[in-house]
Coordinates of C-alpha atoms in Angstrom, one line a residue:
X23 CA 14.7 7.5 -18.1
X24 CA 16.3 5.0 -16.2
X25 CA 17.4 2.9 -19.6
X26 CA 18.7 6.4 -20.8
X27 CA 21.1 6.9 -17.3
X28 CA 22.0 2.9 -17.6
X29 CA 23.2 3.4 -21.1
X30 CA 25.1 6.7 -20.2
X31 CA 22.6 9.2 -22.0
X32 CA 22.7 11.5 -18.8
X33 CA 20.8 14.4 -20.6
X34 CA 18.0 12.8 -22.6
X35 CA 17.2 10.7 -18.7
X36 CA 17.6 14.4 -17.1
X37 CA 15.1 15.2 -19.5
X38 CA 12.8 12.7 -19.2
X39 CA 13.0 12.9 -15.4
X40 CA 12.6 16.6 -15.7
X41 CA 9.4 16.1 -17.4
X42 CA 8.1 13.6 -15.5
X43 CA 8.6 15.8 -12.4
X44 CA 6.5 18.5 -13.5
X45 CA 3.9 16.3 -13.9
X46 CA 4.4 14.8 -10.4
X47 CA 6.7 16.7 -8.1
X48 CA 6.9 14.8 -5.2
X49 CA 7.6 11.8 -6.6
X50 CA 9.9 9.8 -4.5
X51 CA 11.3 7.6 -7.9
X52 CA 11.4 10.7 -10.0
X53 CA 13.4 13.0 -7.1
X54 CA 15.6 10.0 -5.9
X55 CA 16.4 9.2 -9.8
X56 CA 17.2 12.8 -11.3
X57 CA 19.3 13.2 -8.0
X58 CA 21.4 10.7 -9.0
X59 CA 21.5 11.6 -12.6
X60 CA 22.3 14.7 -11.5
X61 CA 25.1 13.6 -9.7
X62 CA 26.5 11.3 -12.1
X63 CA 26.0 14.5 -14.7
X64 CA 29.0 16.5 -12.3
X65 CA 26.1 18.9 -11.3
X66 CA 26.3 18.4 -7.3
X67 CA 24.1 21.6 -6.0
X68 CA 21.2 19.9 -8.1
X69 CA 21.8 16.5 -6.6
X70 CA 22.0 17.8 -3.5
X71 CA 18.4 19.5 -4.1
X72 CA 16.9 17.0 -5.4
X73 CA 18.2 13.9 -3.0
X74 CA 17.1 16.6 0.0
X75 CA 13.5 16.2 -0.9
X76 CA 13.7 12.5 -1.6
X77 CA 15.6 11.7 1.6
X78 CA 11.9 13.8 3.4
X79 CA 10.3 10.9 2.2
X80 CA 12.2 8.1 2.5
X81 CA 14.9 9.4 5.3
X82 CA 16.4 5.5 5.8
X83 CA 17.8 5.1 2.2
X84 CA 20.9 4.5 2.9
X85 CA 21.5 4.8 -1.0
X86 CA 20.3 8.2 -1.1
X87 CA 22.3 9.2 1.9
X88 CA 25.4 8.5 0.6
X89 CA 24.3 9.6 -2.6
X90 CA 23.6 12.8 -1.2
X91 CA 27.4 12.6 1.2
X92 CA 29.1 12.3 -2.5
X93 CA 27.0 15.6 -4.1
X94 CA 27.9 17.8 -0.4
X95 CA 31.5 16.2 -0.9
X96 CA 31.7 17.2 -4.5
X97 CA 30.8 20.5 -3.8
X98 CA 34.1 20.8 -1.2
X99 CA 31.4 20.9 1.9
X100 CA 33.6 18.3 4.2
X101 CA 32.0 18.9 7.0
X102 CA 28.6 18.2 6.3
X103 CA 29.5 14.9 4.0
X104 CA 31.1 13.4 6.8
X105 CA 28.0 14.3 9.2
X106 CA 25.7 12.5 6.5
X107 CA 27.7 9.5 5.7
X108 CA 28.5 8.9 9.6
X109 CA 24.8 9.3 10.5
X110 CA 23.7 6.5 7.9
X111 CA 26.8 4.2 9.0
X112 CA 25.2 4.6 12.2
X113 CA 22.9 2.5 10.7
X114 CA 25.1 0.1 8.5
X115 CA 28.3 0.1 10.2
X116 CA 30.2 -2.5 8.0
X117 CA 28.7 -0.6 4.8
X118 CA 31.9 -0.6 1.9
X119 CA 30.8 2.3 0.3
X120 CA 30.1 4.7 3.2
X121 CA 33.1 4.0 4.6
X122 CA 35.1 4.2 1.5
X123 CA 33.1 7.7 1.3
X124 CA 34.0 8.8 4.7
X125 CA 37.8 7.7 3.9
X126 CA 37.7 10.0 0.6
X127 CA 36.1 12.7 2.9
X128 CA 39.1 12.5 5.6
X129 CA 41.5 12.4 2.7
X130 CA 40.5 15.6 1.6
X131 CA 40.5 17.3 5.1
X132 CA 44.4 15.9 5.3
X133 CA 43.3 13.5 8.4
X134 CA 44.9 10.6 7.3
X135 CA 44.7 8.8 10.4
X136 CA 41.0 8.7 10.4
X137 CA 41.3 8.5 6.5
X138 CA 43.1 5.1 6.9
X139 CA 40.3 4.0 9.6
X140 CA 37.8 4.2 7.2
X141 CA 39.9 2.7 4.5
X142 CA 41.1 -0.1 6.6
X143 CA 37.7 -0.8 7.8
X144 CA 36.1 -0.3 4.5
X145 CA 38.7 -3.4 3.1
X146 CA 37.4 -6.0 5.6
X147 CA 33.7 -4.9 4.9
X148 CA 34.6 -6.1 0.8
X149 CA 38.2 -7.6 1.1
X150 CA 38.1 -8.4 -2.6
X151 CA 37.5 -4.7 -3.8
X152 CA 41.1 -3.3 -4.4
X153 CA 39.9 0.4 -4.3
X154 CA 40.3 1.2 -0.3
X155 CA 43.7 -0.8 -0.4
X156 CA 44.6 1.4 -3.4
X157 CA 43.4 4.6 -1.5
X158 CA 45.6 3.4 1.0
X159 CA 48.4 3.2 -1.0
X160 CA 48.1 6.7 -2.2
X161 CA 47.5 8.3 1.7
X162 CA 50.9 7.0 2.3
X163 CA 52.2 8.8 -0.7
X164 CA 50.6 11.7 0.3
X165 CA 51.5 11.6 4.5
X166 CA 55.3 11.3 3.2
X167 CA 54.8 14.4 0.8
X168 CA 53.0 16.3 3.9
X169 CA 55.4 15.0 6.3
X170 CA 52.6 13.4 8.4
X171 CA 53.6 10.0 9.9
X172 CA 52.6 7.0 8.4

């Protein structure tokens, strides 16, 4: 399955994981895995189910947490992303991709001050990743067409 999600073949790993989680349901592996296939397959109410009951067992993943901010993001839920991402940057706090996350989060809400936070702080966690300086770029676009301040 996870050969089949590597090499793009979201279905036939959904499959496989499918089956292999009848066999054994609480499976960490199995419920983190098709949790992430599901989320990578634009089906964020499954992801969301399936990362639940894999973050039971192992609630200090940090890749599961933000795994399951994105699916609750996807799924418009705002509120509830940014209260999952923040808990595990509690725990990280220099983490790229959870503040990245928590930038696209504020984006979305229109709070482009705290977007840009997140975004700023995001760029000195990985300085050589061009995405938050990019977001960045685009929040300015969008503060002029909202009239917000920049």
């Amino acid at each position: 399955a996870l050969i089949a999600r590597a090499m793009g073949r979201l279905e036939l790993a959904h499959e496989m994981l499918t089956a292999a989680l009848k066999i054994e349901p609480e499976n960490f592996e199995v419920l983190a895995n098709i949790g992430r296939v599901s989320l990578q397959n634009k089906q964020p109410a499954n992801a969301e189910r399936y990362l639940r009951k894999a973050l039971e067992k192992q609630p200090a993943d940090l890749n599961l947490g933000l795994s399951l901010g994105k699916a609750l993001h996807q799924q418009g839920r705002h509120d509830e992303a940014r209260d999952v991402l923040q808990k595990f940057l509690e725990r990280d706090n220099g983490n790229y991709d959870l503040l990245y996350n928590l930038g696209l989060v504020s984006i979305d809400d229109q709070s482009f001050d705290q977007a840009e936070d997140y975004l700023r702080r995001a760029h000195k966690a990985k300085p050589g990743e061009p995405e938050a300086l990019d977001k960045i770029t685009e929040l300015n676009s969008l503060r002029a067409a909202s009239n917000q301040p920049t």
